Amino acid sequence: MLAAIDLMAEKGYNGVSTQEIANTAGLSEKTLFRRFGSKQNLLEKAFDRFHYAEEFTKLFNEKIVWDLQTDLLLISRTYHDIMNRNRKMIMISIKEEGNLPGFRERTQKHPRQLMDILINYFKAMYEKGKLIRTDPKVQALSFMMMNYGAFMNNLDSHDNFLNVSLDTFIIESVQTFTRALAP
Amino acid sequence: MLAAIDLMAEKGYNGVSTQEIANTAGLSEKTLFRRFGSKQNLLEKAFDRFHYAEEFTKLFNEKIVWDLQTDLLLISRTYHDIMNRNRKMIMISIKEEGNLPGFRERTQKHPRQLMDILINYFKAMYEKGKLIRTDPKVQALSFMMMNYGAFMNNLDSHDNFLNVSLDTFIIESVQTFTRALAP
DNA sequence: ATTGGTTGTCAGTACTGACTGTCATATTTA
DNA sequence: TAAATATGACAGTCAGTACTGACAACCAAT
């Protein structure tokens, strides 16, 4: 399953043969079919097995300290951590959305969940008087899109874009948002 | 060529047969091969033909008015305009980077060019006293990544994410950056 | 009217890829 | 040790796919 994910993330579902997967995994094509039945089922099982769980909810409700900069930093770091751990799955879901429908939704479910958390966080912060009055939905969206874009950009060219490391990007961008949203 | 781009953007290079392309284009598979020689060459010719030109440079050097909000708005809108006009090409270059190397670079050349423009813009604005002191490189990166993420997110699910239209996103996010970077 | 060029049809080639059956051989389990 | 089970090597099926060749029909220009 790991071999399948690796190869499919790189070359796409149609770009990899079951032969290739079996060889990479160090077993015969036959046993591969004995275990999974079909190529499609292999992908689906692999996807289910390694799909990132709902790690967001737990992590936040405990660690939030209601300081904008600290919290945004935590959220941003956690986001990149989870996304990078699952970047191959995400790559597959992007590449194969036209061929194997339904995969995209499964990878977007949890980011959407994070969005809800962020929106509620912004609302609460506003009520605490620690945020200027804006549309929390759009602000959360902006923040998430910024991190999503950065994640996407680093997906392939792992040499960081302009000699800017991911962490300096996170720190600086959080600071930007903090400066913009603090009263 | 348009049919090829359409189909490949949806299903990927290996997900489309020359038959299918010919049918969609309304001609026989034979003439397709007579004109292009091979499937790969078809994609390459199509890619070259419809690849977005260097629209950035011209547009800015003329329209910049050295007001942060106005200029960022222009930049953001232009960016989304160009990216959306070329979204199929971009989709292909993402999907096929593992199979047909070199395509990704061609679609990233111009965004990189825009990055340079933005960096220089921020430097100039700082010297004019209209920007706080920050690393212009990282700020430009943040701004671009935010727009890149928003573009990517709208690629497939064209129903906008949370009932937030692209334009309200642009306006609000530009305002956020303006508030953060203005002295 | 003839010629030259372009196109569609159809059959066909060479190859690949997903998937199966068979049987001998390892590996685990009782 | 013996039985149950998982694995591998190999050959093979069947459909799809990139691509070619032969031939006829069409369309323009001379």
Short mmCIF file of C-alpha atoms (C1' of nucleotides) in Angstrom, two decimals:
data_model
loop_
_atom_site.label_atom_id
_atom_site.label_comp_id
_atom_site.label_asym_id
_atom_site.label_seq_id
_atom_site.Cartn_x
_atom_site.Cartn_y
_atom_site.Cartn_z
CA MET A 1 0.00 0.00 0.00
CA LEU A 2 2.86 2.35 0.74
CA ALA A 3 4.44 1.54 -2.59
CA ALA A 4 1.15 2.19 -4.35
CA ILE A 5 0.75 5.54 -2.66
CA ASP A 6 4.30 6.54 -3.41
CA LEU A 7 4.11 5.68 -7.06
CA MET A 8 0.63 6.98 -7.67
CA ALA A 9 1.43 10.25 -6.00
CA GLU A 10 4.32 10.64 -8.39
CA LYS A 11 2.97 9.29 -11.66
CA GLY A 12 -0.75 9.13 -11.17
CA TYR A 13 -3.07 6.17 -11.06
CA ASN A 14 -2.87 5.47 -14.77
CA GLY A 15 0.84 6.13 -14.86
CA VAL A 16 1.73 3.17 -12.70
CA SER A 17 1.30 -0.50 -13.52
CA THR A 18 0.48 -3.19 -10.99
CA GLN A 19 3.79 -4.79 -11.99
CA GLU A 20 5.66 -1.72 -10.92
CA ILE A 21 3.82 -1.52 -7.63
CA ALA A 22 4.47 -5.18 -6.87
CA ASN A 23 8.16 -4.85 -7.68
CA THR A 24 8.56 -1.77 -5.55
CA ALA A 25 6.76 -3.46 -2.70
CA GLY A 26 8.99 -6.51 -3.06
CA LEU A 27 6.31 -9.06 -3.82
CA SER A 28 4.83 -10.72 -6.85
CA GLU A 29 2.04 -9.20 -8.85
CA LYS A 30 0.03 -12.31 -8.15
CA THR A 31 -0.02 -11.93 -4.39
CA LEU A 32 -0.91 -8.32 -4.83
CA PHE A 33 -4.04 -9.34 -6.66
CA ARG A 34 -4.73 -12.10 -4.20
CA ARG A 35 -4.80 -9.59 -1.38
CA PHE A 36 -6.54 -6.68 -3.01
CA GLY A 37 -8.51 -8.11 -5.87
CA SER A 38 -8.08 -5.12 -8.13
CA LYS A 39 -5.90 -2.11 -8.67
CA GLN A 40 -8.71 0.22 -7.76
CA ASN A 41 -9.37 -1.60 -4.53
CA LEU A 42 -5.68 -1.43 -3.69
CA LEU A 43 -5.77 2.33 -3.94
CA GLU A 44 -8.94 2.57 -1.94
CA LYS A 45 -7.67 0.37 0.85
CA ALA A 46 -4.38 2.25 0.93
CA PHE A 47 -6.20 5.53 0.99
CA ASP A 48 -8.44 4.52 3.85
CA ARG A 49 -5.56 3.05 5.79
CA PHE A 50 -3.32 6.08 5.69
CA HIS A 51 -5.86 8.82 5.53
CA TYR A 52 -5.22 11.39 8.17
CA ALA A 53 -7.61 11.19 11.03
CA GLU A 54 -9.34 14.07 12.70
CA GLU A 55 -6.32 15.37 14.48
CA PHE A 56 -7.40 18.95 14.47
CA THR A 57 -10.20 19.09 16.95
CA LYS A 58 -8.47 17.47 19.86
CA LEU A 59 -5.27 19.41 19.46
CA PHE A 60 -6.83 22.81 19.66
CA ASN A 61 -9.43 22.69 22.33
CA GLU A 62 -6.60 21.92 24.69
CA LYS A 63 -3.78 24.14 23.59
CA ILE A 64 -5.45 27.43 22.77
CA VAL A 65 -4.21 30.22 25.06
CA TRP A 66 -6.25 33.07 23.58
CA ASP A 67 -3.28 35.08 22.42
CA LEU A 68 -3.66 35.77 18.72
CA GLN A 69 -0.05 35.37 17.69
CA THR A 70 0.58 32.27 19.78
CA ASP A 71 -2.57 30.56 18.66
CA LEU A 72 -2.20 31.35 14.98
CA LEU A 73 1.33 30.06 15.15
CA LEU A 74 0.10 26.81 16.65
CA ILE A 75 -2.65 26.46 14.08
CA SER A 76 -0.35 27.18 11.19
CA ARG A 77 2.35 24.80 12.37
CA THR A 78 -0.15 22.03 13.06
CA TYR A 79 -1.72 22.53 9.68
CA HIS A 80 1.57 22.20 7.80
CA ASP A 81 2.54 19.29 9.93
CA ILE A 82 -0.58 17.32 9.13
CA MET A 83 -0.65 18.33 5.50
CA ASN A 84 2.96 17.40 4.93
CA ARG A 85 2.51 14.09 6.64
CA ASN A 86 -0.28 13.36 4.19
CA ARG A 87 1.03 15.11 1.15
CA LYS A 88 1.09 12.02 -1.02
CA MET A 89 -2.52 11.25 -0.34
CA ILE A 90 -3.37 14.83 -1.15
CA MET A 91 -1.37 14.68 -4.36
CA ILE A 92 -3.29 11.59 -5.43
CA SER A 93 -6.62 13.12 -4.65
CA ILE A 94 -5.74 16.12 -6.77
CA LYS A 95 -4.42 14.14 -9.69
CA GLU A 96 -7.19 11.60 -9.82
CA GLU A 97 -10.24 13.67 -9.14
CA GLY A 98 -11.21 13.32 -12.80
CA ASN A 99 -10.76 9.56 -12.87
CA LEU A 100 -11.73 8.38 -9.40
CA PRO A 101 -14.39 10.72 -8.13
CA GLY A 102 -14.95 11.16 -4.44
CA PHE A 103 -11.32 11.21 -3.40
CA ARG A 104 -11.05 14.95 -3.37
CA GLU A 105 -13.83 15.26 -0.88
CA ARG A 106 -12.15 12.90 1.53
CA THR A 107 -9.00 15.00 1.68
CA GLN A 108 -10.92 18.24 1.98
CA LYS A 109 -13.14 17.14 4.79
CA HIS A 110 -10.62 17.86 7.50
CA PRO A 111 -9.33 21.18 6.21
CA ARG A 112 -12.96 22.21 6.17
CA GLN A 113 -13.22 21.11 9.75
CA LEU A 114 -10.21 23.25 10.58
CA MET A 115 -11.90 26.16 8.87
CA ASP A 116 -14.86 25.86 11.20
CA ILE A 117 -12.59 25.81 14.19
CA LEU A 118 -10.76 28.90 12.96
CA ILE A 119 -13.97 30.77 12.31
CA ASN A 120 -15.24 30.05 15.79
CA TYR A 121 -11.88 31.03 17.22
CA PHE A 122 -12.02 34.40 15.48
CA LYS A 123 -15.55 34.94 16.69
CA ALA A 124 -14.58 34.18 20.26
CA MET A 125 -11.53 36.42 20.03
CA TYR A 126 -13.68 39.26 18.79
CA GLU A 127 -16.03 38.84 21.71
CA LYS A 128 -13.08 38.93 24.04
CA GLY A 129 -12.13 42.26 22.49
CA LYS A 130 -8.89 40.91 21.15
CA LEU A 131 -9.79 41.24 17.46
CA ILE A 132 -10.97 44.06 15.29
CA ARG A 133 -14.39 43.80 13.74
CA THR A 134 -14.21 41.88 10.46
CA ASP A 135 -15.93 38.97 8.81
CA PRO A 136 -14.42 35.98 10.62
CA LYS A 137 -15.32 33.71 7.74
CA VAL A 138 -13.30 35.66 5.21
CA GLN A 139 -10.41 36.16 7.59
CA ALA A 140 -10.25 32.47 8.35
CA LEU A 141 -10.40 31.77 4.64
CA SER A 142 -7.55 34.15 3.91
CA PHE A 143 -5.39 32.61 6.56
CA MET A 144 -6.12 29.07 5.44
CA MET A 145 -5.64 29.87 1.77
CA MET A 146 -2.28 31.40 2.53
CA ASN A 147 -1.15 28.25 4.25
CA TYR A 148 -2.72 26.04 1.63
CA GLY A 149 -0.91 27.92 -1.09
CA ALA A 150 2.39 27.62 0.74
CA PHE A 151 1.83 23.94 1.25
CA MET A 152 0.96 23.41 -2.40
CA ASN A 153 3.95 25.34 -3.54
CA ASN A 154 6.29 23.19 -1.52
CA LEU A 155 4.70 19.96 -2.64
CA ASP A 156 6.93 19.36 -5.60
CA SER A 157 9.89 21.69 -5.50
CA HIS A 158 11.02 20.80 -2.05
CA ASP A 159 13.84 23.22 -2.30
CA ASN A 160 12.07 26.15 -0.73
CA PHE A 161 10.91 28.76 -3.13
CA LEU A 162 13.12 31.80 -2.60
CA ASN A 163 15.45 30.57 0.10
CA VAL A 164 12.60 31.17 2.47
CA SER A 165 12.12 28.25 4.81
CA LEU A 166 8.68 27.07 5.74
CA ASP A 167 9.12 28.12 9.33
CA THR A 168 10.19 31.68 8.62
CA PHE A 169 7.25 31.89 6.27
CA ILE A 170 4.92 30.72 9.02
CA ILE A 171 6.33 33.11 11.59
CA GLU A 172 6.25 36.12 9.32
CA SER A 173 2.82 35.43 7.90
CA VAL A 174 1.34 34.92 11.35
CA GLN A 175 2.87 38.21 12.38
CA THR A 176 1.27 39.89 9.39
CA PHE A 177 -2.14 38.59 10.34
CA THR A 178 -1.62 39.44 13.96
CA ARG A 179 -0.73 43.01 13.06
CA ALA A 180 -3.73 43.29 10.79
CA LEU A 181 -6.29 41.83 13.15
CA ALA A 182 -5.21 43.10 16.54
CA PRO A 183 -7.25 46.08 17.74
CA MET B 1 -5.44 21.04 -29.32
CA LEU B 2 -8.27 22.56 -27.31
CA ALA B 3 -9.89 19.16 -26.99
CA ALA B 4 -6.60 17.65 -25.85
CA ILE B 5 -6.14 20.33 -23.21
CA ASP B 6 -9.69 20.00 -21.99
CA LEU B 7 -9.55 16.25 -21.63
CA MET B 8 -6.05 16.04 -20.25
CA ALA B 9 -6.79 18.69 -17.66
CA GLU B 10 -9.71 16.58 -16.51
CA LYS B 11 -8.42 13.02 -16.77
CA GLY B 12 -4.69 13.38 -17.10
CA TYR B 13 -2.42 12.51 -19.99
CA ASN B 14 -2.66 8.76 -19.46
CA GLY B 15 -6.36 8.95 -18.76
CA VAL B 16 -7.26 10.05 -22.26
CA SER B 17 -6.89 8.10 -25.47
CA THR B 18 -6.09 9.59 -28.84
CA GLN B 19 -9.43 8.20 -29.97
CA GLU B 20 -11.26 10.23 -27.39
CA ILE B 21 -9.37 13.38 -28.28
CA ALA B 22 -10.08 12.93 -31.96
CA ASN B 23 -13.77 12.34 -31.36
CA THR B 24 -14.10 15.36 -29.12
CA ALA B 25 -12.28 17.49 -31.65
CA GLY B 26 -14.56 16.22 -34.41
CA LEU B 27 -11.94 14.65 -36.61
CA SER B 28 -10.53 11.21 -37.23
CA GLU B 29 -7.75 9.74 -35.17
CA LYS B 30 -5.78 9.36 -38.37
CA THR B 31 -5.66 13.05 -39.21
CA LEU B 32 -4.71 13.77 -35.65
CA PHE B 33 -1.63 11.63 -36.09
CA ARG B 34 -0.96 13.06 -39.51
CA ARG B 35 -0.80 16.55 -38.06
CA PHE B 36 0.98 15.89 -34.78
CA GLY B 37 2.88 12.67 -35.24
CA SER B 38 2.45 11.53 -31.67
CA LYS B 39 0.31 12.04 -28.64
CA GLN B 40 3.16 13.61 -26.74
CA ASN B 41 3.84 16.07 -29.50
CA LEU B 42 0.17 16.99 -29.56
CA LEU B 43 0.31 17.95 -25.91
CA GLU B 44 3.52 19.88 -26.37
CA LYS B 45 2.23 21.82 -29.35
CA ALA B 46 -1.02 22.56 -27.54
CA PHE B 47 0.86 23.64 -24.46
CA ASP B 48 3.12 25.99 -26.39
CA ARG B 49 0.25 27.42 -28.35
CA PHE B 50 -1.93 28.33 -25.43
CA HIS B 51 0.65 29.03 -22.79
CA TYR B 52 0.08 32.35 -21.16
CA ALA B 53 2.47 35.01 -22.29
CA GLU B 54 4.27 37.47 -20.10
CA GLU B 55 1.31 39.62 -19.33
CA PHE B 56 2.49 40.73 -15.95
CA THR B 57 5.35 43.07 -16.65
CA LYS B 58 3.59 45.35 -19.05
CA LEU B 59 0.46 45.66 -17.01
CA PHE B 60 2.12 46.88 -13.88
CA ASN B 61 4.76 49.29 -14.92
CA GLU B 62 1.95 51.37 -16.33
CA LYS B 63 -0.84 51.08 -13.82
CA ILE B 64 0.89 51.29 -10.45
CA VAL B 65 -0.25 54.36 -8.53
CA TRP B 66 1.82 53.81 -5.37
CA ASP B 67 -1.10 53.41 -3.07
CA LEU B 68 -0.79 50.10 -1.24
CA GLN B 69 -4.42 49.08 -1.25
CA THR B 70 -5.09 50.11 -4.83
CA ASP B 71 -1.99 48.44 -6.14
CA LEU B 72 -2.41 45.18 -4.24
CA LEU B 73 -5.96 45.03 -5.47
CA LEU B 74 -4.79 45.42 -9.04
CA ILE B 75 -2.09 42.82 -8.60
CA SER B 76 -4.42 40.33 -6.98
CA ARG B 77 -7.14 40.76 -9.57
CA THR B 78 -4.72 40.49 -12.44
CA TYR B 79 -3.19 37.40 -10.94
CA HIS B 80 -6.49 35.58 -10.61
CA ASP B 81 -7.52 36.73 -14.04
CA ILE B 82 -4.45 35.27 -15.68
CA MET B 83 -4.40 32.13 -13.60
CA ASN B 84 -8.05 31.37 -14.26
CA ARG B 85 -7.64 31.95 -17.94
CA ASN B 86 -4.90 29.34 -17.91
CA ARG B 87 -6.20 26.99 -15.30
CA LYS B 88 -6.38 23.98 -17.59
CA MET B 89 -2.76 24.33 -18.57
CA ILE B 90 -1.85 24.66 -14.91
CA MET B 91 -3.90 21.62 -14.03
CA ILE B 92 -2.05 19.60 -16.64
CA SER B 93 1.33 20.76 -15.47
CA ILE B 94 0.47 19.70 -11.93
CA LYS B 95 -0.92 16.34 -12.88
CA GLU B 96 1.81 15.37 -15.29
CA GLU B 97 4.91 16.64 -13.58
CA GLY B 98 5.82 13.04 -12.75
CA ASN B 99 5.29 11.78 -16.28
CA LEU B 100 6.28 14.66 -18.53
CA PRO B 101 8.99 16.57 -16.73
CA GLY B 102 9.60 20.20 -17.51
CA PHE B 103 5.99 21.25 -17.74
CA ARG B 104 5.79 22.50 -14.20
CA GLU B 105 8.62 24.89 -14.73
CA ARG B 106 6.93 26.47 -17.70
CA THR B 107 3.81 27.33 -15.71
CA GLN B 108 5.79 28.59 -12.75
CA LYS B 109 8.03 30.87 -14.72
CA HIS B 110 5.57 33.69 -14.84
CA PRO B 111 4.33 33.54 -11.25
CA ARG B 112 7.99 33.73 -10.32
CA GLN B 113 8.29 36.78 -12.51
CA LEU B 114 5.34 38.31 -10.69
CA MET B 115 7.08 37.57 -7.39
CA ASP B 116 10.06 39.63 -8.47
CA ILE B 117 7.83 42.49 -9.42
CA LEU B 118 6.06 42.33 -6.07
CA ILE B 119 9.31 42.23 -4.14
CA ASN B 120 10.61 45.27 -5.94
CA TYR B 121 7.31 47.00 -5.41
CA PHE B 122 7.50 46.43 -1.67
CA LYS B 123 11.08 47.67 -1.58
CA ALA B 124 10.13 50.83 -3.41
CA MET B 125 7.14 51.38 -1.15
CA TYR B 126 9.34 51.05 1.90
CA GLU B 127 11.73 53.63 0.54
CA LYS B 128 8.81 55.95 -0.06
CA GLY B 129 7.90 55.54 3.61
CA LYS B 130 4.62 53.91 2.79
CA LEU B 131 5.46 50.51 4.24
CA ILE B 132 6.67 49.29 7.60
CA ARG B 133 10.06 47.66 7.79
CA THR B 134 9.77 43.95 6.98
CA ASP B 135 11.39 41.44 4.72
CA PRO B 136 9.84 42.26 1.33
CA LYS B 137 10.64 38.78 0.08
CA VAL B 138 8.62 37.04 2.76
CA GLN B 139 5.78 39.54 2.52
CA ALA B 140 5.56 39.09 -1.21
CA LEU B 141 5.63 35.35 -0.73
CA SER B 142 2.82 35.47 1.81
CA PHE B 143 0.68 37.56 -0.45
CA MET B 144 1.31 35.35 -3.45
CA MET B 145 0.77 32.14 -1.53
CA MET B 146 -2.53 33.41 -0.28
CA ASN B 147 -3.71 34.08 -3.78
CA TYR B 148 -2.23 30.87 -5.09
CA GLY B 149 -4.05 28.91 -2.41
CA ALA B 150 -7.33 30.64 -3.21
CA PHE B 151 -6.84 29.94 -6.89
CA MET B 152 -6.06 26.30 -6.25
CA ASN B 153 -9.03 25.90 -4.01
CA ASN B 154 -11.38 27.20 -6.65
CA LEU B 155 -9.90 25.06 -9.37
CA ASP B 156 -12.17 22.12 -8.93
CA SER B 157 -15.08 23.07 -6.72
CA HIS B 158 -16.17 26.05 -8.67
CA ASP B 159 -18.94 26.67 -6.26
CA ASN B 160 -17.07 29.04 -3.99
CA PHE B 161 -15.89 27.57 -0.76
CA LEU B 162 -18.04 29.06 1.98
CA ASN B 163 -20.34 31.28 0.01
CA VAL B 164 -17.41 33.66 -0.21
CA SER B 165 -16.96 34.91 -3.74
CA LEU B 166 -13.52 35.35 -5.21
CA ASP B 167 -13.88 39.09 -5.35
CA THR B 168 -14.90 39.56 -1.73
CA PHE B 169 -11.98 37.34 -0.82
CA ILE B 170 -9.64 39.52 -2.84
CA ILE B 171 -10.95 42.75 -1.37
CA GLU B 172 -10.84 41.54 2.21
CA SER B 173 -7.44 39.90 1.95
CA VAL B 174 -5.93 42.97 0.35
CA GLN B 175 -7.36 45.03 3.17
CA THR B 176 -5.78 42.69 5.69
CA PHE B 177 -2.39 43.08 4.10
CA THR B 178 -2.81 46.80 3.78
CA ARG B 179 -3.63 47.10 7.45
CA ALA B 180 -0.67 44.95 8.39
CA LEU B 181 1.90 46.67 6.22
CA ALA B 182 0.92 50.30 6.36
CA PRO B 183 3.04 52.34 8.78
"C1'" DA C 1 -11.42 17.41 -66.56
"C1'" DT C 2 -7.38 16.53 -64.22
"C1'" DT C 3 -4.32 17.00 -60.66
"C1'" DG C 4 -2.66 17.44 -55.87
"C1'" DG C 5 -3.63 17.68 -51.37
"C1'" DT C 6 -6.48 16.60 -47.35
"C1'" DT C 7 -9.52 13.71 -45.00
"C1'" DG C 8 -12.25 9.52 -43.31
"C1'" DT C 9 -12.67 4.41 -43.07
"C1'" DC C 10 -11.08 0.24 -42.00
"C1'" DA C 11 -8.11 -3.22 -41.10
"C1'" DG C 12 -4.11 -4.29 -38.83
"C1'" DT C 13 0.39 -4.24 -35.90
"C1'" DA C 14 2.88 -4.27 -31.83
"C1'" DC C 15 2.62 -3.63 -27.34
"C1'" DT C 16 1.04 -2.87 -22.68
"C1'" DG C 17 -1.74 -3.61 -18.72
"C1'" DA C 18 -5.12 -5.66 -15.62
"C1'" DC C 19 -6.17 -9.90 -14.16
"C1'" DT C 20 -6.51 -15.40 -13.88
"C1'" DG C 21 -5.12 -20.37 -13.54
"C1'" DT C 22 -1.79 -23.83 -12.45
"C1'" DC C 23 1.55 -25.89 -9.89
"C1'" DA C 24 5.61 -26.16 -7.22
"C1'" DT C 25 7.66 -24.27 -3.17
"C1'" DA C 26 8.17 -21.94 0.99
"C1'" DT C 27 6.15 -20.66 5.63
"C1'" DT C 28 3.27 -20.99 9.31
"C1'" DT C 29 0.37 -23.57 12.40
"C1'" DA C 30 -1.37 -27.55 14.87
"C1'" DT D 1 6.12 -34.10 11.74
"C1'" DA D 2 1.97 -33.25 9.07
"C1'" DA D 3 -1.48 -30.30 7.45
"C1'" DA D 4 -3.01 -25.83 6.18
"C1'" DT D 5 -1.86 -21.75 4.06
"C1'" DA D 6 0.57 -18.15 1.73
"C1'" DT D 7 3.77 -17.13 -1.96
"C1'" DG D 8 6.29 -17.12 -6.41
"C1'" DA D 9 7.25 -18.24 -11.18
"C1'" DC D 10 5.18 -18.74 -15.47
"C1'" DA D 11 2.13 -18.85 -19.00
"C1'" DG D 12 -1.82 -16.99 -20.76
"C1'" DT D 13 -6.37 -14.22 -21.65
"C1'" DC D 14 -8.55 -10.21 -23.03
"C1'" DA D 15 -9.24 -5.52 -23.72
"C1'" DG D 16 -7.30 -1.23 -24.73
"C1'" DT D 17 -4.02 1.91 -27.01
"C1'" DA D 18 -0.56 4.35 -29.80
"C1'" DC D 19 0.31 4.29 -34.29
"C1'" DT D 20 0.58 2.68 -39.55
"C1'" DG D 21 -0.81 1.44 -44.30
"C1'" DA D 22 -4.04 1.08 -48.17
"C1'" DC D 23 -7.66 2.95 -50.42
"C1'" DA D 24 -11.50 5.77 -51.63
"C1'" DA D 25 -13.92 10.21 -51.40
"C1'" DC D 26 -13.81 14.94 -51.39
"C1'" DC D 27 -12.32 19.71 -52.53
"C1'" DA D 28 -9.70 23.22 -54.50
"C1'" DA D 29 -6.98 25.20 -58.28
"C1'" DT D 30 -5.32 25.05 -62.83
#
